[in-house]
Amino acid sequence: MENKLSNIERVPFIHLLSSPNGKYFFDVNRNEIVAINDKVYQALKSILNNEFDKISHDVEDEINRIKVMGYLSDHKVKEIEHPYHKHLEANLERKLKRVCLQVTQNCNLRCAYCIYSDVNNSKQRSHTAKNMSFETAKQAVDFLLEHSVESDSVNVGFYGGEPLLAFNLIKDIVIYAKEIFEGKDLSFNITSNCTLLRDDIIEFFVKHDIHLMVSIDGPAEIHDESRRFVADGSGSFAVILEKLKSISTKYPDYVSKMSVSMVMNPQNDYECINSIFVKYDIFKNIKNINAVTIDDAYSIEKTTFTDDFIEKQKYLTFLAFLGYFGRLEDVYISKIANQEILSLVNKINRMNRRFELPKTTSPGGPCLPGGARLFVDIDGNFYPCERVSETSDIMRIGSLSDGFDYNKVTALLNVASTTSEVCRNCWAFSNCTLCAKQSDDNGTLSKELRLSHCNSVREAVHDDLLNMIMLQEYSQIYSYGS
């Protein structure tokens, strides 16, 4: 049978989407969501299934009109290579923006889900009593200075273990960094469980404008299940709460600048986790929240979600949408869910429209290893960030003594080349979130391990696109007459 769609020579590179109010396709080349009528939707569905004989001539004409407008191209990337590949050394030698210092591998808590846990740890180091020396920390800050010639702003971060166990080192490094970076926009941040906060520490943070991210997992009944003191196994919530109340009393303006890092166990009640922002005034005043589910990439026990967690998460996200549209008061809005909406809006703003995909590029996901947040361990070894395995050879991308290992940096940057054929044909190409971490199989980059994450990524991207459609539909349909 003759192909009726003679002007559509190949299957377009698109993904179909449907909402209660309309039909759409996501054009991979244009990186754009396009509204269509039901007939075109069904025709495109047939085309994607190579069922060209089902297409009528009137719909063929409509599809060809859409093609004339620059949509429905079958173009795909020819070669997988990250855009930073050609400028790798220039970026890492002259444009560094941040170093994150592992000032200690010790911690006064033992969190059940921690990747450094002796129990739930198959591909990571364990906690140790080792601390970074001042000389190593100084070399790391010097390295940032020497490699940030073209960066207007730089940041020094402090990480552990629990970094406040090495507060004296932090204090010395802050003072040193402010001396050598004079004239450049310099900032500091620290992620802490906050159980060791003292008045002198807070005074120092306030004086030097050090951004504090508090690690807390919910109200006491949830937080204390996982985040317990190593000394006696008791929960840490009450101690943290008192420390934060003290900060709020003495430095109320500083509290508004703080952030919350929350690790959610999806076996717990989502609504109960969120209640911390309802029950306690101190958390009501903290605006920036980074809530994530347990990272199981290097863990023996994998994360599972209860149906109840998923249902409540969806419901509170729905309420957050109503709040975003101005249809519900803030008092009813989950702070965690609201952050998801703000993240979605940010994704929309970053979706750059284009005519077509470049001939040579890489899926979204991999950042420039070390370029955004170079992690320096206690011994001066380099890693792309603090979220990767410190025992993985492929993740060790250099050291203070040797500089960057560009062969390893290149391998991590172009990790998608291990799955190039699958990636080239994936409709979620530009919005993929997989980095090299999801390919790390005990020090080697595994094609099979990377591909095992693909379905969950596509599901997440699909959901994001549907939510973007809902935001668009509200402005066009639901807001009429409001």
XYZ file of C-alpha atoms in Angstrom:
482
model
C 0.000 0.000 0.000
C 1.272 3.428 -0.937
C 2.294 5.589 1.997
C -0.290 8.383 2.168
C 2.087 10.616 4.114
C 4.561 10.982 1.267
C 5.743 14.318 2.670
C 6.481 12.778 6.076
C 9.329 10.519 5.156
C 10.193 9.351 8.651
C 8.629 9.099 12.095
C 8.823 12.489 13.859
C 10.895 12.789 17.030
C 8.067 13.576 19.442
C 6.285 12.377 22.577
C 2.490 12.478 22.819
C 0.725 13.965 25.843
C -2.901 14.198 26.867
C -4.708 16.209 29.546
C -8.418 16.375 30.451
C -8.624 19.533 28.354
C -6.586 18.777 25.274
C -4.053 16.851 23.259
C -0.394 17.778 22.775
C 2.946 16.614 21.495
C 6.359 17.404 22.905
C 8.682 18.224 20.020
C 12.132 16.960 21.025
C 13.956 19.075 18.471
C 12.128 22.276 19.334
C 12.057 21.438 23.072
C 8.501 22.680 23.045
C 4.987 21.484 23.949
C 2.501 21.967 21.076
C -1.315 21.833 21.315
C -3.135 19.807 18.630
C -6.669 18.598 17.949
C -7.909 15.046 18.507
C -7.611 14.028 14.847
C -3.973 15.086 14.605
C -3.241 13.411 17.944
C -4.663 10.087 16.752
C -2.836 10.420 13.421
C 0.497 11.064 15.147
C -0.161 8.103 17.400
C -0.601 5.939 14.301
C 2.558 7.357 12.734
C 4.585 6.559 15.853
C 3.321 2.988 15.488
C 4.243 3.010 11.768
C 0.556 2.618 10.850
C 0.537 5.108 7.984
C -2.415 3.485 6.250
C -4.747 4.774 8.984
C -4.154 8.436 8.086
C -6.828 10.321 6.131
C -5.938 12.964 3.518
C -7.462 15.865 5.494
C -5.353 15.031 8.566
C -2.330 14.564 6.305
C -2.773 18.162 5.158
C -2.961 19.403 8.760
C 0.191 17.509 9.728
C 2.058 18.897 6.758
C 1.006 22.439 7.765
C 2.509 21.779 11.199
C 5.692 20.560 9.511
C 5.920 23.739 7.452
C 5.935 25.655 10.752
C 9.134 23.800 11.702
C 7.687 21.032 13.886
C 7.615 17.215 13.632
C 11.182 16.862 12.387
C 12.755 13.420 12.528
C 16.215 14.913 13.138
C 18.312 13.242 15.834
C 21.763 13.808 17.265
C 24.478 12.168 15.182
C 27.216 12.059 17.801
C 27.101 12.057 21.602
C 29.605 14.564 22.964
C 29.018 17.034 25.776
C 29.105 20.732 24.740
C 31.771 21.389 27.402
C 34.074 18.736 25.915
C 36.038 21.099 23.687
C 36.410 23.698 26.447
C 37.126 21.332 29.298
C 40.520 22.606 30.345
C 39.623 26.267 29.876
C 36.687 25.875 32.253
C 38.484 23.875 34.922
C 41.737 25.830 34.774
C 40.213 29.334 34.815
C 36.493 29.250 35.686
C 36.072 27.240 38.894
C 33.321 28.574 41.122
C 33.338 26.405 44.208
C 35.252 23.968 46.351
C 33.507 21.840 48.946
C 35.898 20.770 51.703
C 35.432 17.502 53.543
C 36.768 18.864 56.809
C 36.086 15.590 58.641
C 34.920 12.034 58.019
C 33.652 11.796 61.582
C 30.065 12.328 62.722
C 28.318 12.388 66.079
C 25.151 10.880 64.563
C 24.499 7.577 62.828
C 21.627 8.057 60.398
C 19.981 4.832 59.273
C 20.000 5.747 55.581
C 23.433 7.397 55.486
C 25.641 6.274 52.622
C 28.529 6.121 55.112
C 26.605 3.721 57.355
C 28.377 0.457 58.172
C 25.035 -1.335 57.862
C 23.548 0.078 54.646
C 26.753 0.588 52.676
C 28.033 -1.504 49.805
C 29.887 1.001 47.617
C 31.096 3.760 49.938
C 33.556 4.393 52.682
C 32.434 4.301 56.331
C 32.734 7.012 58.954
C 36.267 7.481 60.289
C 37.901 9.715 62.884
C 40.031 11.437 60.232
C 40.034 15.238 59.807
C 41.385 17.490 57.094
C 44.566 19.331 58.021
C 44.809 23.109 57.777
C 47.554 22.709 55.180
C 45.310 20.579 52.925
C 42.378 22.958 53.354
C 44.640 25.928 52.611
C 45.926 24.240 49.441
C 42.326 23.626 48.334
C 41.413 27.289 48.804
C 44.604 28.308 46.985
C 43.633 25.925 44.185
C 40.251 27.661 43.896
C 41.955 31.053 43.730
C 44.358 29.937 41.015
C 41.618 28.287 38.939
C 38.893 30.964 39.214
C 40.606 33.797 37.341
C 37.554 34.284 35.112
C 34.890 33.727 37.791
C 33.324 36.821 39.322
C 32.036 34.939 42.358
C 33.386 31.932 44.253
C 32.165 29.764 47.121
C 33.823 27.648 49.786
C 31.637 24.923 51.284
C 32.172 22.802 54.385
C 31.041 19.190 54.528
C 31.542 16.065 56.620
C 30.736 13.816 58.399
C 29.548 16.534 60.683
C 31.644 19.601 59.797
C 31.125 21.351 63.144
C 33.395 18.706 64.689
C 36.133 20.641 62.865
C 34.891 24.146 63.658
C 38.351 25.496 64.487
C 39.549 24.483 61.029
C 36.486 26.091 59.436
C 37.136 29.293 61.319
C 40.777 29.429 60.222
C 39.890 28.732 56.574
C 37.167 31.387 56.448
C 39.578 34.012 57.734
C 42.301 32.849 55.327
C 39.961 32.778 52.312
C 38.699 36.303 53.005
C 42.295 37.513 52.970
C 43.318 35.966 49.652
C 40.005 36.561 47.825
C 39.836 40.230 48.712
C 38.059 42.097 45.932
C 36.175 39.038 44.653
C 32.611 38.061 45.582
C 33.221 35.287 48.118
C 30.567 33.255 49.942
C 30.558 30.337 52.373
C 28.086 27.597 53.174
C 27.903 24.633 55.517
C 25.588 21.644 55.843
C 25.227 20.560 59.459
C 23.059 18.447 61.747
C 23.254 21.471 64.108
C 23.526 19.417 67.298
C 26.915 21.000 68.054
C 25.914 24.638 67.536
C 27.115 27.058 70.210
C 26.712 30.793 70.645
C 30.279 31.463 69.470
C 29.718 29.374 66.340
C 26.530 31.200 65.429
C 28.182 34.548 66.114
C 30.953 33.581 63.706
C 28.454 32.454 61.049
C 26.496 35.701 61.347
C 29.624 37.866 61.305
C 31.006 36.190 58.174
C 27.634 35.636 56.478
C 28.044 31.852 56.311
C 24.953 30.175 54.907
C 23.753 27.336 57.145
C 21.788 24.373 55.799
C 20.123 22.375 58.580
C 19.760 18.621 58.143
C 16.425 17.539 59.593
C 13.997 14.881 58.421
C 10.637 15.896 59.873
C 9.033 16.145 63.321
C 10.511 14.232 66.268
C 8.599 10.996 65.664
C 10.116 10.713 62.178
C 13.455 12.474 62.591
C 14.438 10.420 65.654
C 13.779 7.132 63.886
C 16.848 7.656 61.725
C 18.981 10.482 63.064
C 20.363 9.212 66.374
C 23.431 10.065 68.441
C 26.242 7.547 68.110
C 27.051 7.830 71.815
C 23.791 6.508 73.246
C 21.406 5.936 70.358
C 19.023 8.673 71.456
C 17.169 10.871 68.976
C 18.572 14.283 68.060
C 15.427 16.320 67.271
C 14.979 17.953 70.693
C 18.612 19.078 70.781
C 18.412 20.594 67.295
C 15.143 22.357 68.077
C 16.622 24.061 71.146
C 19.676 25.169 69.189
C 17.516 26.667 66.451
C 15.218 28.396 68.940
C 18.269 30.058 70.448
C 19.352 31.313 67.006
C 15.842 32.597 66.337
C 15.835 34.557 69.591
C 19.271 36.110 69.200
C 19.548 36.429 65.411
C 16.030 36.406 63.882
C 17.242 37.874 60.582
C 19.767 35.060 60.175
C 17.058 32.387 60.409
C 15.369 33.665 57.257
C 18.637 33.074 55.361
C 18.997 29.472 56.528
C 17.957 26.395 54.529
C 16.567 22.987 55.393
C 17.978 19.776 53.934
C 15.347 17.093 54.390
C 15.741 13.432 53.522
C 12.326 11.809 53.212
C 11.838 8.121 53.871
C 8.886 7.171 51.611
C 7.922 4.500 54.121
C 6.833 7.337 56.419
C 3.696 9.450 56.211
C 4.227 12.324 53.744
C 1.786 14.579 55.569
C 3.483 13.888 58.882
C 6.895 14.743 57.396
C 5.509 18.050 56.167
C 3.926 18.838 59.555
C 7.256 20.108 60.862
C 6.559 23.320 58.932
C 3.177 23.621 60.629
C 3.992 22.642 64.212
C 7.143 24.686 64.783
C 7.475 28.437 64.257
C 11.222 28.204 63.654
C 10.650 26.100 60.512
C 7.807 28.303 59.312
C 10.334 31.118 58.893
C 12.835 29.116 56.823
C 12.025 29.648 53.153
C 14.537 27.517 51.284
C 13.813 23.787 51.532
C 15.671 20.980 49.763
C 13.540 17.867 50.295
C 14.589 14.636 48.595
C 13.848 10.958 49.068
C 16.567 8.629 50.326
C 19.444 8.287 47.856
C 19.989 4.551 47.431
C 22.551 4.624 44.602
C 25.297 3.214 46.815
C 23.099 1.434 49.361
C 22.368 -2.247 49.840
C 18.735 -1.651 50.768
C 16.807 0.075 47.989
C 14.152 2.727 48.556
C 10.504 1.760 48.167
C 7.438 4.013 48.192
C 4.199 3.172 49.981
C 0.921 3.842 48.164
C -0.085 6.138 51.015
C 3.075 8.248 50.605
C 2.477 8.629 46.862
C -1.206 9.509 47.267
C -0.577 12.153 49.928
C 2.328 13.593 47.982
C 0.103 13.993 44.918
C -2.718 15.521 46.956
C -0.476 18.080 48.673
C 1.134 18.889 45.324
C -2.370 19.527 43.941
C -3.031 21.924 46.824
C 0.297 23.615 46.109
C -0.836 24.172 42.515
C -4.004 25.808 43.829
C -1.855 28.014 46.033
C 0.336 28.941 43.079
C -2.794 29.929 41.146
C -3.959 32.058 44.091
C -6.940 29.808 44.803
C -5.812 28.627 48.239
C -4.282 30.448 51.196
C -0.636 29.789 52.048
C -1.579 28.329 55.419
C -2.922 25.225 53.621
C 0.090 24.776 51.358
C 2.803 22.204 52.000
C 6.218 23.855 51.959
C 7.735 20.724 50.486
C 5.145 20.517 47.713
C 5.462 24.237 47.061
C 9.176 23.782 46.418
C 8.250 21.202 43.761
C 6.056 23.789 42.017
C 8.814 26.400 42.136
C 11.246 23.830 40.756
C 8.823 23.107 37.916
C 8.506 26.807 37.080
C 12.290 27.028 37.064
C 12.451 24.117 34.614
C 9.981 25.897 32.334
C 12.104 29.038 32.399
C 15.191 26.989 31.493
C 13.567 25.173 28.561
C 15.310 26.970 25.736
C 13.399 26.670 22.494
C 15.421 25.936 19.378
C 14.949 24.967 15.742
C 16.478 21.518 16.141
C 18.916 19.474 18.175
C 22.595 20.024 17.322
C 24.320 17.326 15.310
C 26.703 16.813 18.208
C 25.621 17.195 21.831
C 24.820 15.210 24.974
C 21.652 14.388 26.928
C 20.810 16.586 29.888
C 22.166 15.346 33.196
C 25.972 15.412 33.302
C 27.470 18.616 34.647
C 31.116 19.508 34.181
C 32.739 17.183 36.770
C 34.327 19.405 39.401
C 33.328 22.557 37.567
C 30.268 23.401 39.623
C 31.127 21.990 43.063
C 34.572 20.423 43.246
C 34.644 18.109 46.273
C 37.999 17.794 48.042
C 38.298 14.966 50.573
C 40.407 15.017 53.743
C 43.468 13.814 51.825
C 43.154 16.335 48.999
C 41.618 14.010 46.392
C 39.136 15.470 43.889
C 35.610 14.242 43.150
C 32.916 15.756 40.902
C 30.751 16.589 43.940
C 29.968 15.334 47.439
C 27.258 12.923 46.220
C 29.485 10.345 44.516
C 31.386 7.384 45.936
C 34.735 8.167 47.517
C 35.924 4.580 46.991
C 35.222 4.583 43.248
C 38.349 4.957 41.141
C 36.466 6.463 38.195
C 35.058 9.197 40.435
C 38.472 10.277 41.722
C 39.202 12.970 39.127
C 42.494 14.320 40.444
C 44.128 15.740 43.533
C 45.674 18.885 44.953
C 49.129 17.519 44.189
C 48.438 16.398 40.604
C 45.603 18.655 39.460
C 42.745 17.339 37.315
C 42.859 13.952 35.627
C 41.339 15.038 32.321
C 40.912 11.494 31.030
C 38.577 10.713 33.925
C 36.813 14.069 33.714
C 36.186 13.438 30.018
C 34.853 9.928 30.677
C 32.372 11.212 33.270
C 31.347 14.189 31.154
C 30.622 11.967 28.158
C 29.101 9.086 30.110
C 26.126 9.058 27.704
C 28.448 7.816 24.960
C 28.252 4.382 26.652
C 24.549 4.287 25.724
C 24.688 6.503 22.655
C 22.215 4.627 20.433
C 19.545 4.470 23.141
C 20.104 8.103 24.110
C 19.933 9.364 20.511
C 16.486 7.823 20.115
C 15.071 8.793 23.520
C 12.370 11.501 23.517
C 13.532 12.616 27.005
C 17.006 13.374 25.579
C 17.244 17.058 26.536
C 15.537 16.668 29.907
C 17.379 13.567 31.108
C 18.715 13.804 34.668
C 21.179 10.909 34.646
C 24.784 11.742 35.468
C 27.804 9.453 35.795
C 26.808 8.486 39.341
C 23.964 6.347 38.000
C 26.494 4.449 35.862
C 29.080 3.864 38.577
C 29.449 0.119 39.117
C 32.291 -0.286 41.615
C 34.622 2.034 39.745
C 33.598 1.378 36.157
C 30.957 3.060 34.008
C 28.316 0.449 33.325
C 26.037 0.712 30.290
C 23.562 -1.740 31.831
C 23.387 0.150 35.138
C 22.781 3.443 33.344
C 19.995 1.953 31.211
C 18.295 0.502 34.304
C 17.389 4.070 35.351
C 15.908 5.149 32.011
C 12.265 4.219 32.581
C 12.046 6.125 35.859
C 13.636 9.184 34.227
C 11.173 9.100 31.330
C 8.266 8.772 33.773
C 9.503 11.798 35.724
C 9.967 13.884 32.561
C 6.500 12.849 31.334
C 4.982 13.994 34.648
C 6.872 17.290 34.460
C 5.539 17.948 30.963
C 1.965 17.223 32.078
C 2.369 19.643 34.980
C 3.739 22.272 32.604
C 0.623 21.757 30.481
C -1.551 22.244 33.548
C 0.147 25.559 34.299
C -0.414 26.643 30.704
C -4.037 25.494 30.653
C -4.839 27.320 33.855
C -3.766 30.647 32.374
C -5.783 29.935 29.219
C -8.869 28.184 30.607
C -9.346 28.243 34.360
C -8.302 31.815 35.025
C -10.911 33.182 32.611
C -13.164 35.579 34.473
C -11.296 35.208 37.755
